[in-house]
Tab-separated table of C-alpha atoms and ligand atoms in Angstrom:
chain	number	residue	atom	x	y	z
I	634	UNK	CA	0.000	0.000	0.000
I	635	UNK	CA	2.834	2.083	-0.611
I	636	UNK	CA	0.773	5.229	-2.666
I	637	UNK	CA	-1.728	6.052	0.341
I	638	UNK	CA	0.482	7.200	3.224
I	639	UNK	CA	-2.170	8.855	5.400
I	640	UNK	CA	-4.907	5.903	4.183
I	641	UNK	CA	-5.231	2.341	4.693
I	642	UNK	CA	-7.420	0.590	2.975
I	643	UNK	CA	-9.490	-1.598	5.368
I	644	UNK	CA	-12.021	-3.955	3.774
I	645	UNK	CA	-12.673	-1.301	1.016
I	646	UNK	CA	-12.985	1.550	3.580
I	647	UNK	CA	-10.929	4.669	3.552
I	648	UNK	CA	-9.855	5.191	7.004
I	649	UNK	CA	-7.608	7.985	7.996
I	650	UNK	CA	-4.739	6.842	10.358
I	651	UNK	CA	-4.910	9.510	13.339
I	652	UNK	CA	-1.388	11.079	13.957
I	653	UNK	CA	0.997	10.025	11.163
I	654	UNK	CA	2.233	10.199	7.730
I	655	UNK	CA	-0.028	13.751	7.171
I	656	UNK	CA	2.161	15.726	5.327
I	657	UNK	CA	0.467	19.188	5.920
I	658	UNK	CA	2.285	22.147	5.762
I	659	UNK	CA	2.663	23.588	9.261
I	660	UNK	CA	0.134	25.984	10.528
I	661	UNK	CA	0.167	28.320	13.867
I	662	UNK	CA	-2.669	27.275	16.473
I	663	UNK	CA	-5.654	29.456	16.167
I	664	UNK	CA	-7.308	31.151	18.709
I	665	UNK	CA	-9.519	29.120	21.061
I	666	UNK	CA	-12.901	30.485	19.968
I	667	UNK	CA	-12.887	32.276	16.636
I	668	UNK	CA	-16.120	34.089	16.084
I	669	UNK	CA	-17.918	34.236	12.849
I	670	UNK	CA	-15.861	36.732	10.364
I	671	UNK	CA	-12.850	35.150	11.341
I	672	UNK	CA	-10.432	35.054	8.580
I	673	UNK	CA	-10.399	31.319	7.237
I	674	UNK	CA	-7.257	31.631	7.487
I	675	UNK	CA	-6.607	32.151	11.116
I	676	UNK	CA	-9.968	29.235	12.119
I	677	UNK	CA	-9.282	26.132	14.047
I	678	UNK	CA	-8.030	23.767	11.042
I	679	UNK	CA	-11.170	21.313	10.361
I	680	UNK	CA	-9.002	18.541	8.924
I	681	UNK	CA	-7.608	17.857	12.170
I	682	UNK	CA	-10.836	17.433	13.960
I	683	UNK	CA	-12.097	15.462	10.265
I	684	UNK	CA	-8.779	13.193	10.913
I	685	UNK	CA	-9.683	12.829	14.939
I	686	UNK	CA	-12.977	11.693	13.843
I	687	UNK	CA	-11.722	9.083	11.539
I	688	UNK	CA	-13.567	10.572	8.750
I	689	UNK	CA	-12.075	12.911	5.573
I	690	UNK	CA	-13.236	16.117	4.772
I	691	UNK	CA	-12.943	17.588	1.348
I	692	UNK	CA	-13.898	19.994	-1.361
I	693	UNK	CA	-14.715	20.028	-4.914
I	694	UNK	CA	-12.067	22.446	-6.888
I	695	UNK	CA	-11.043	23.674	-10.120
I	696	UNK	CA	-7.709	24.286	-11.050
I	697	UNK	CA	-7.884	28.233	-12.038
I	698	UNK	CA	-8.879	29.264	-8.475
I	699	UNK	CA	-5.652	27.497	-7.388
I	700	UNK	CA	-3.498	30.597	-8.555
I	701	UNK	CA	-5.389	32.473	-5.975
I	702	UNK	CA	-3.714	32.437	-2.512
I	703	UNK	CA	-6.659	33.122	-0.366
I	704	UNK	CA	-8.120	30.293	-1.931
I	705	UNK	CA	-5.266	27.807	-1.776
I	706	UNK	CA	-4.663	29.169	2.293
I	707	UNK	CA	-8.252	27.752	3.352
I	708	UNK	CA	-8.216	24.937	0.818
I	709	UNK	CA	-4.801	23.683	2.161
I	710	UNK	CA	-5.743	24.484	6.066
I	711	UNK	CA	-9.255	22.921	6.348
I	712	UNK	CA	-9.139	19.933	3.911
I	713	UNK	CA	-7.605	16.890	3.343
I	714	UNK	CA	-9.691	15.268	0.643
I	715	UNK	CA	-9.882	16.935	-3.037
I	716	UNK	CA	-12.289	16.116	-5.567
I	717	UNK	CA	-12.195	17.740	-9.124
I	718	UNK	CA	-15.421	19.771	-9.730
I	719	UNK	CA	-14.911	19.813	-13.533
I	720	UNK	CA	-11.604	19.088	-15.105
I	721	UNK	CA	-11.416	14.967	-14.699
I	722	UNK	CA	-14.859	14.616	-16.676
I	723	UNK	CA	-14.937	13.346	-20.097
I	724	UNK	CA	-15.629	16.623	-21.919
I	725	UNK	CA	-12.880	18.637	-20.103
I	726	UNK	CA	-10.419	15.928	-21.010
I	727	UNK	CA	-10.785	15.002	-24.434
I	728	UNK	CA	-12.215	17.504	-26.236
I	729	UNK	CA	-11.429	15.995	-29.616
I	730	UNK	CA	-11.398	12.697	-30.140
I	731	UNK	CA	-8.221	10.920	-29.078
I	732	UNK	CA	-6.659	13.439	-27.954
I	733	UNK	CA	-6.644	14.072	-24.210
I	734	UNK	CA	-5.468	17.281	-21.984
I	735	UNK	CA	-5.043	15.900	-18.044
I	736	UNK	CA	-3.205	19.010	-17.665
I	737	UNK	CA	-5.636	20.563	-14.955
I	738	UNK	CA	-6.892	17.213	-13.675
I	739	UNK	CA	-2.954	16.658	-13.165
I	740	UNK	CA	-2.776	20.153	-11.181
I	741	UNK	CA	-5.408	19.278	-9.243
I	742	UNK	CA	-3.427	16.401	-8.207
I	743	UNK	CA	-0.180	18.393	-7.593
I	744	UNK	CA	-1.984	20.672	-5.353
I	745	UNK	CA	-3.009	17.927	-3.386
I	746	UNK	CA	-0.169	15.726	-2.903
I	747	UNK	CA	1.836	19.118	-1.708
I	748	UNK	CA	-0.803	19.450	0.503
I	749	UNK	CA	-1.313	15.816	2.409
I	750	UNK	CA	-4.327	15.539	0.935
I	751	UNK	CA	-6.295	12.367	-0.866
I	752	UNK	CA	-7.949	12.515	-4.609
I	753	UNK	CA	-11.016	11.061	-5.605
I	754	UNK	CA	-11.873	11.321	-9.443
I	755	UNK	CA	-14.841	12.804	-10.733
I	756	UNK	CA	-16.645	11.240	-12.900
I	757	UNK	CA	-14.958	8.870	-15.463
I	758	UNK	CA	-19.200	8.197	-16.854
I	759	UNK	CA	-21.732	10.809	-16.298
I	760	UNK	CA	-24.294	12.096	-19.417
I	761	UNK	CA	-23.783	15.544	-17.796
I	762	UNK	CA	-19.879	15.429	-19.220
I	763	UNK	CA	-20.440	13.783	-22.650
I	764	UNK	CA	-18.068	15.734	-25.033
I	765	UNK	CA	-19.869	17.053	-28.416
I	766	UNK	CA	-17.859	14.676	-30.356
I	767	UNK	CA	-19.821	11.331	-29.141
I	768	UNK	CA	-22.963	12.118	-30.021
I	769	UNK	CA	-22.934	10.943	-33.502
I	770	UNK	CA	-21.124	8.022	-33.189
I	771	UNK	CA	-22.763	4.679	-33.965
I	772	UNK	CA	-22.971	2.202	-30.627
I	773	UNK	CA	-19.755	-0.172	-31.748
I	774	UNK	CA	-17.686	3.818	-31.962
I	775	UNK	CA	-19.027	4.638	-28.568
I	776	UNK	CA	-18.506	1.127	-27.136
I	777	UNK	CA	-14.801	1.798	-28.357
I	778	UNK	CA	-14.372	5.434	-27.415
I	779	UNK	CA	-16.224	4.556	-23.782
I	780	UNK	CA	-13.497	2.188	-23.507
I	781	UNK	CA	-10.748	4.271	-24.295
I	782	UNK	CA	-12.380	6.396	-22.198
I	783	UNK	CA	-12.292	4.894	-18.889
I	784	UNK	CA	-8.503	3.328	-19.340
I	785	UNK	CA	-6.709	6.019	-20.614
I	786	UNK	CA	-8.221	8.299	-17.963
I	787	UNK	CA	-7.824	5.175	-15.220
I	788	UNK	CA	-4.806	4.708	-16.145
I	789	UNK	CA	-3.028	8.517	-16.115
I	790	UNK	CA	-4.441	8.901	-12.585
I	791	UNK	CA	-4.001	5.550	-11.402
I	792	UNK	CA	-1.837	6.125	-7.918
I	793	UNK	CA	-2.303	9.311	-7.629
I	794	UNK	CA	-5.948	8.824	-6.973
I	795	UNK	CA	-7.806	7.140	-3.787
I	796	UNK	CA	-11.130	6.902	-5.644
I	797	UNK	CA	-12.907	7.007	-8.985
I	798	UNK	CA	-16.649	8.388	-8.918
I	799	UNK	CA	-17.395	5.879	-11.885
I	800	UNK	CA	-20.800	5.585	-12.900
I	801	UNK	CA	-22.615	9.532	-11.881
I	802	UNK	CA	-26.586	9.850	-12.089
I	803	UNK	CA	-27.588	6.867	-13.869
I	804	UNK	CA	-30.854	6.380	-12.361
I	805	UNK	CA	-34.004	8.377	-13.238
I	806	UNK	CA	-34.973	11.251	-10.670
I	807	UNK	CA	-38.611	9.300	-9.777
I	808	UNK	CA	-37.049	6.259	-9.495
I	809	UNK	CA	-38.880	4.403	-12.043
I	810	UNK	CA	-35.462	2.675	-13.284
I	811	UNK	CA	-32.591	3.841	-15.035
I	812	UNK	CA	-32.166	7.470	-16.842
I	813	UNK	CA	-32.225	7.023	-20.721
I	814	UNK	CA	-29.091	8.317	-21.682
I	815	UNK	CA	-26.950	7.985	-24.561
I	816	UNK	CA	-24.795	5.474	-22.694
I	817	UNK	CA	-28.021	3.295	-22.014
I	818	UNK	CA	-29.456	4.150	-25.695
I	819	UNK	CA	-26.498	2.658	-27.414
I	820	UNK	CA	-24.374	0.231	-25.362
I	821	UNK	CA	-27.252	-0.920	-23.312
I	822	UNK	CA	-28.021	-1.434	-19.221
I	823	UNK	CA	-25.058	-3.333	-19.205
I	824	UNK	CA	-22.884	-0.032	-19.536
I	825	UNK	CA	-22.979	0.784	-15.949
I	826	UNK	CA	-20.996	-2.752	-14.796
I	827	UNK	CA	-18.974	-2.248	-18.046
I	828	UNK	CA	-17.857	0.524	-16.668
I	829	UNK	CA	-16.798	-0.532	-13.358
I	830	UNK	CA	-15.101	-3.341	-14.859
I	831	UNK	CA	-13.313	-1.355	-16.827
I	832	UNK	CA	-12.107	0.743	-13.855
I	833	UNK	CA	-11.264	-1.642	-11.970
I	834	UNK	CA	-8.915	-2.960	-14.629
I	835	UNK	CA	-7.325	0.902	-15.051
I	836	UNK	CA	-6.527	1.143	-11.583
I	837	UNK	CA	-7.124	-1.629	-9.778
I	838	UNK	CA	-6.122	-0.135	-6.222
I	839	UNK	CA	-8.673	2.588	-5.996
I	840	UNK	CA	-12.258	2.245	-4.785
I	841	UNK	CA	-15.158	2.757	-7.044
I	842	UNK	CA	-18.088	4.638	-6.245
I	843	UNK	CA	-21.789	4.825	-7.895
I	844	UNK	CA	-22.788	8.776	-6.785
I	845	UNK	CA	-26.485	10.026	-7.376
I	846	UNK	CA	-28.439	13.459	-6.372
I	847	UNK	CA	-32.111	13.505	-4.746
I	848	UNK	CA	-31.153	9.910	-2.937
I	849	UNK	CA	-29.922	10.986	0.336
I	850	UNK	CA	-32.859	10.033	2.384
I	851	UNK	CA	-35.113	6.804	1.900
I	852	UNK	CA	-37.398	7.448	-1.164
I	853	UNK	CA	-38.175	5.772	-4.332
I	854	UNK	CA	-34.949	7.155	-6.317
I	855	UNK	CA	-32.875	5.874	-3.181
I	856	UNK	CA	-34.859	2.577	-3.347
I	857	UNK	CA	-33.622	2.124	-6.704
I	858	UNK	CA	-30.088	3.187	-6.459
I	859	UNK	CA	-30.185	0.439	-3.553
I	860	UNK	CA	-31.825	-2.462	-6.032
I	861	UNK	CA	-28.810	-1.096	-8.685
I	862	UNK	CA	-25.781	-1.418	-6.492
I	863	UNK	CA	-27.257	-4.666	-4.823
I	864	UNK	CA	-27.436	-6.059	-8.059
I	865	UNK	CA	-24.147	-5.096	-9.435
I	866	UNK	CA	-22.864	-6.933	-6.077
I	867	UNK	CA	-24.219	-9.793	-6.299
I	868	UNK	CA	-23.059	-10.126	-10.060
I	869	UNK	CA	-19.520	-9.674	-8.545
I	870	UNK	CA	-19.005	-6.200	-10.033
I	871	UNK	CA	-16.727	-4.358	-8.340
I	872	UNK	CA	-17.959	-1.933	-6.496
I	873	UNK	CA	-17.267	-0.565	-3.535
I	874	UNK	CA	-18.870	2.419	-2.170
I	875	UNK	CA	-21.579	4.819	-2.968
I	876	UNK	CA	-21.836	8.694	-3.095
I	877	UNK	CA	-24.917	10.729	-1.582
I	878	UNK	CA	-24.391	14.326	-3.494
I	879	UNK	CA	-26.418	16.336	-1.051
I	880	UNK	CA	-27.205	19.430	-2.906
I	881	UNK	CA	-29.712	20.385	-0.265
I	882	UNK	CA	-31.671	23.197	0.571
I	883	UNK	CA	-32.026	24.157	4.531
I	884	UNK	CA	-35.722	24.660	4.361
I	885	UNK	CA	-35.965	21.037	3.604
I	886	UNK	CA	-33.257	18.919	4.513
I	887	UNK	CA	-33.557	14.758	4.547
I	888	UNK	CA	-34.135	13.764	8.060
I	889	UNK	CA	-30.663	12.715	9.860
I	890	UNK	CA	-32.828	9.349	10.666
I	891	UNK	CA	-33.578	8.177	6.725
I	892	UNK	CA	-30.180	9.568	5.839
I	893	UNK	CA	-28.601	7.189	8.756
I	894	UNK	CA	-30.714	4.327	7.593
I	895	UNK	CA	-30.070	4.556	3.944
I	896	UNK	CA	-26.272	4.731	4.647
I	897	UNK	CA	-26.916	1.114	6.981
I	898	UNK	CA	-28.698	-0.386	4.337
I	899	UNK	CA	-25.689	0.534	1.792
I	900	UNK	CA	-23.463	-0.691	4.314
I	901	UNK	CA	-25.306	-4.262	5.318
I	902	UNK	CA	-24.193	-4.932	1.448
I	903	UNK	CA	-20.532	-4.465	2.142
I	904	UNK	CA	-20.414	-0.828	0.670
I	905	UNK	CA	-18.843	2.350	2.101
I	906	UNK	CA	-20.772	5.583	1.811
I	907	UNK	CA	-19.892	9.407	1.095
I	908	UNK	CA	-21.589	12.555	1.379
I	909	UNK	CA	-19.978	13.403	-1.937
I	910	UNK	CA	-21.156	17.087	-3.305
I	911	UNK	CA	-22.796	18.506	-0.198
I	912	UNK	CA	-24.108	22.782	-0.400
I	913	UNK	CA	-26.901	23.799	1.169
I	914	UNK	CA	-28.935	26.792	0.161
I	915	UNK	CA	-30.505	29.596	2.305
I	916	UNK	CA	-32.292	32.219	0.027
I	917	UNK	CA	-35.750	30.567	0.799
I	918	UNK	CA	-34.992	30.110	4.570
I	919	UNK	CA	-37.827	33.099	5.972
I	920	UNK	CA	-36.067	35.538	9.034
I	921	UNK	CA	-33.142	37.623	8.841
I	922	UNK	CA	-30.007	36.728	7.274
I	923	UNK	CA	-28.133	35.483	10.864
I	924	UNK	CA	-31.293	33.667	10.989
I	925	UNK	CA	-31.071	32.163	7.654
I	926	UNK	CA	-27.221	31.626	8.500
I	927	UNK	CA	-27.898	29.828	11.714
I	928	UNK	CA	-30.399	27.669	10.260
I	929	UNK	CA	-27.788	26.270	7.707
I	930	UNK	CA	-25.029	25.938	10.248
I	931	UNK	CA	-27.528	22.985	11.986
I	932	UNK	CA	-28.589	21.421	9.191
I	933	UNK	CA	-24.548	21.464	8.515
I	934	UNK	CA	-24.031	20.319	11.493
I	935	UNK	CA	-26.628	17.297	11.612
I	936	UNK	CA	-26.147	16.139	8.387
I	937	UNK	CA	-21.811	16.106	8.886
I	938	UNK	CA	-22.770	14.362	12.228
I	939	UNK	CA	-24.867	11.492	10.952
I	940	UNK	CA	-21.532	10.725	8.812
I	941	UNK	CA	-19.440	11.039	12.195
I	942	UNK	CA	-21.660	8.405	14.062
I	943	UNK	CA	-22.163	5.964	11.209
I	944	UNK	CA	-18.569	3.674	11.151
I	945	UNK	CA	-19.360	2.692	6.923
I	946	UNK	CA	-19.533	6.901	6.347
I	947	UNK	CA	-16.105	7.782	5.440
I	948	UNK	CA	-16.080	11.247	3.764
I	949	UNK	CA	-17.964	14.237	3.776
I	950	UNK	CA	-17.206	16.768	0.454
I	951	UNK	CA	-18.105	20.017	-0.143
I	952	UNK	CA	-18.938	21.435	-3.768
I	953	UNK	CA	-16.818	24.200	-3.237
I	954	UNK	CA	-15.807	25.522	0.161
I	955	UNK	CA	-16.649	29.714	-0.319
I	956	UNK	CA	-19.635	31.321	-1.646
I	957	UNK	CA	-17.114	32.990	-4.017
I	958	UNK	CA	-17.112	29.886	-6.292
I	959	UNK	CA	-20.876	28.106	-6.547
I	960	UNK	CA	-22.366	26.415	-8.890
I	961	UNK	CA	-25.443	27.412	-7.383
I	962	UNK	CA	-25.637	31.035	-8.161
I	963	UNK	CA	-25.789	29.644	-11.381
I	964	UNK	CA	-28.276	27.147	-11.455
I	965	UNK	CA	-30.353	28.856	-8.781
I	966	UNK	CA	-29.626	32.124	-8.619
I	967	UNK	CA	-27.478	33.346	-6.234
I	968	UNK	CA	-26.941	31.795	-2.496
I	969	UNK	CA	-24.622	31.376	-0.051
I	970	UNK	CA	-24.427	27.604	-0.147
I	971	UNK	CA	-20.761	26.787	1.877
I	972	UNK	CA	-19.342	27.105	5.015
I	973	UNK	CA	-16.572	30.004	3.733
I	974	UNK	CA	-18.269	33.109	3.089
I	975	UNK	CA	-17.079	35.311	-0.236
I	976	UNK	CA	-14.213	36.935	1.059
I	977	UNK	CA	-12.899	33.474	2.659
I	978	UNK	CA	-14.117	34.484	6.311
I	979	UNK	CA	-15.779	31.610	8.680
I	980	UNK	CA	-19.765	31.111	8.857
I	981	UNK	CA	-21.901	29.933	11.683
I	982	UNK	CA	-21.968	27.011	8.836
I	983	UNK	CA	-17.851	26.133	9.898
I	984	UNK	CA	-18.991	26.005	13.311
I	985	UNK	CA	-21.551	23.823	12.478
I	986	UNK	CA	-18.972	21.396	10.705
I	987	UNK	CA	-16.541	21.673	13.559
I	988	UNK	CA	-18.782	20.614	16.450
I	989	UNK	CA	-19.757	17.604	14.433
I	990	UNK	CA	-16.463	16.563	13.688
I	991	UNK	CA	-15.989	17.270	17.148
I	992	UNK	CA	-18.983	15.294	18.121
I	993	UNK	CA	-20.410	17.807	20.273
A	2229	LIG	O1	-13.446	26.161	-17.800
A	2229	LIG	C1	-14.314	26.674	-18.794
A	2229	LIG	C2	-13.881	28.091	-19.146
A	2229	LIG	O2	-12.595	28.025	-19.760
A	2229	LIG	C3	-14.886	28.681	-20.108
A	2229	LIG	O3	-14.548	30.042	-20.339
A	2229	LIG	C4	-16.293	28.627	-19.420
A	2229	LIG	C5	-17.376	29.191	-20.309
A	2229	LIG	O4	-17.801	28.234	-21.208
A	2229	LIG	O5	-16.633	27.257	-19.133
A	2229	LIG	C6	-15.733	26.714	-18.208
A	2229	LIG	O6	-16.088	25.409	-18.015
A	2229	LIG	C7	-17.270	25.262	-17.203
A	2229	LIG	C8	-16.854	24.531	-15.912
A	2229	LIG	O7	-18.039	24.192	-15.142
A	2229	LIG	C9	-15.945	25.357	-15.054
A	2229	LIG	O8	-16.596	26.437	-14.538
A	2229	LIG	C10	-18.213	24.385	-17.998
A	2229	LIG	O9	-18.667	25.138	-19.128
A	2229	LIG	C11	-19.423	24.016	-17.120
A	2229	LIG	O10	-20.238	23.086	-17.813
A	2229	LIG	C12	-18.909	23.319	-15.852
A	2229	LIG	O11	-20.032	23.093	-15.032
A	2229	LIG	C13	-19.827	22.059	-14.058
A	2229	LIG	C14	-20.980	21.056	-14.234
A	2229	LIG	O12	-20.921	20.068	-13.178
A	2229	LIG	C15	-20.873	20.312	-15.556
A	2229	LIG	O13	-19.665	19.555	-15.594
A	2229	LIG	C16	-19.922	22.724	-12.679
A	2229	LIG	O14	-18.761	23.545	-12.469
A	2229	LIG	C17	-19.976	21.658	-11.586
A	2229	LIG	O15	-20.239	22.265	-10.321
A	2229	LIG	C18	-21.098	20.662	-11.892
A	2229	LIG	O16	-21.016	19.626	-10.908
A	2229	LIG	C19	-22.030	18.613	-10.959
A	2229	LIG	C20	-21.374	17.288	-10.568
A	2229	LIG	O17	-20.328	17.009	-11.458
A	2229	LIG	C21	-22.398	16.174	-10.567
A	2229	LIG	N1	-23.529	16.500	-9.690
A	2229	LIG	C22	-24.182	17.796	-9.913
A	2229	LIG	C23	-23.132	18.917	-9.928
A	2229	LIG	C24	-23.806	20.245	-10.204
A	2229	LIG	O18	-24.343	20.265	-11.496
């Protein structure tokens, strides 16, 4: 296991070993209590209470905020787990066919690695990050180019990253069955264990994740993303964890008790869960904006806790760490979604993220 320093890999379960092998830059002790407005900066370093809690915590970045030294200060202090929001999908990489640019995915990694921190890859299959190119091939050229696909990116990562999100939103959002996509048009319902399979055989060291949206709690899209991975288990598919995105909004969280109970269920089948993508949104939350702000530091902090107290939970990720850089704003209009505010200052929303890593 010579690539994962911090990490061992324990029955396909990231665990972070407490105390050695963290190669984090050195930082100065904070101040006991930092209020809210406190330079990110100068807060009480969240990856060490993420690493006492056995747990990671990370963010989802992009490699043209990490010229940016405010960014790369909080980043590197608070977080020791980096996904890539963008640049490891399919249509940031190879734009043309055959021809493939890992040069951000590869800074991504760079940062990281200076920084003690794990990767997980984002997404080697998602019909979100098809490039332009694919859509007129015929299903023998996309069998081939999916192929390509999945080794050639497998490959150039392979030790480098901890864990693949392979297979992203495959099922439909009512949870009638799949999502008809042009993977599923052309190569079939087989495409999804293809592709694990195929990951697998890229980088056979790193763990493989199915991650889905709206299937936090226990519903019918959750139900089915539970029959999916059950079934690609029991055909021997490897597989070995599963990603809850939790792009939530704080008027109407999941409950902390179907969120707890969908992560057992995962688990009972041998499978390690994430909170993979989590923001939560405010502009609809009625009261003043503290108010609004308090209410999203405790659903923060229930939802990071029910990952603390549940041993198969390994990792809770952030899309993004500061409101400076949402993909919310967006899709949504604009929000305050993460526990950073704009100018890289804590939130009550930190707080809320350090008590449950604290378990208090
Ligand atoms: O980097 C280019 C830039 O050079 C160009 O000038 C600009 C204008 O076209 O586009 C930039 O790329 C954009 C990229 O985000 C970086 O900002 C892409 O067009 C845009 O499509 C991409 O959006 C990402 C989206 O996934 C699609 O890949 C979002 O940042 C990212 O937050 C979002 O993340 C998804 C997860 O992967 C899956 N779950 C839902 C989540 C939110 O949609």
């Amino acid at each position: 296991m010579s690539r994962i320093a911090p990490i061992v890999l324990a029955g396909a379960m990231l665990v972070t070993q407490t105390g050695c092998g963290d190669k984090r830059p050195p930082v100065s002790p904070s101040p006991p209590t930092a209020p809210s407005g406190t330079p990110g900066i100068l807060a009480e370093p969240l990856r060490d209470a993420a690493r006492a809690s056995g747990k990671l915590l990370g963010a989802a970045v992009q490699s043209g905020f990490l010229a940016d030294g405010r960014y790369t200060g909080v980043l590197g202090r608070h977080f020791n787990y980096l996904t890539a929001e963008y640049e490891m999908k399919w249509d940031a990489i190879e734009r043309s066919r055959g021809s493939n640019d890992f040069s951000r995915g590869d800074a991504i990694v760079a940062f990281g690695q200076a920084n003690g921190m794990q990767i997980k890859g984002h997404a080697l299959v998602w019909h979100g990050s098809v490039p332009g190119w694919v859509g007129a091939l015929s299903a023998a050229d996309l069998r081939a180019a999916f192929e390509a696909h999945i080794q050639s990116v497998g490959e150039h990562f392979r030790g480098r990253v901890v864990a693949w999100d392979v297979v992203n939103e495959a099922v439909a959002d009512d949870g009638s069955g799949l999502r008809d996509t042009v993977f599923r048009q052309k190569l079939g319902d087989q495409y999804i264990a293809d592709a694990f399979r195929l990951a697998r055989q890229a980088d056979p060291q790193a763990l493989l994740f199915y991650n889905d949206y709206g299937g936090e709690g226990l519903n019918q899209k959750s139900d089915r993303i539970y029959s999916l991975v059950q079934g690609l288990r029991a055909q021997g598919v490897p597989i070995d964890g599963v990603g809850l995105q939790m792009h939530i909004t704080a008027t109407n969280p999941p409950s902390d008790a179907n969120i707890a109970a969908n992560v057992r269920r995962l688990a009972a089948l041998g499978l390690s869960v994430n909170i993979s993508e989590m923001d939560v949104r405010i502009r609809d939350v009625p009261g003043t904006p503290p108010m609004r702000l308090d209410v999203q530091r405790s659903v923060y902090h229930s939802i990071v806790g029910v990952c603390v107290a549940e041993p198969r939970c390994d990792a809770v990720t952030f899309w993004g760490f500061t409101d400076a850089h949402s993909w919310i704003d967006a899709q949504f209009g604009a929000d305050d979604p993460l526990i950073f505010d704009a100018q890289y200052a804590v939130k009550p929303a930190y707080f809320g993220v350090l008590d449950a890593l604290s378990r208090r």
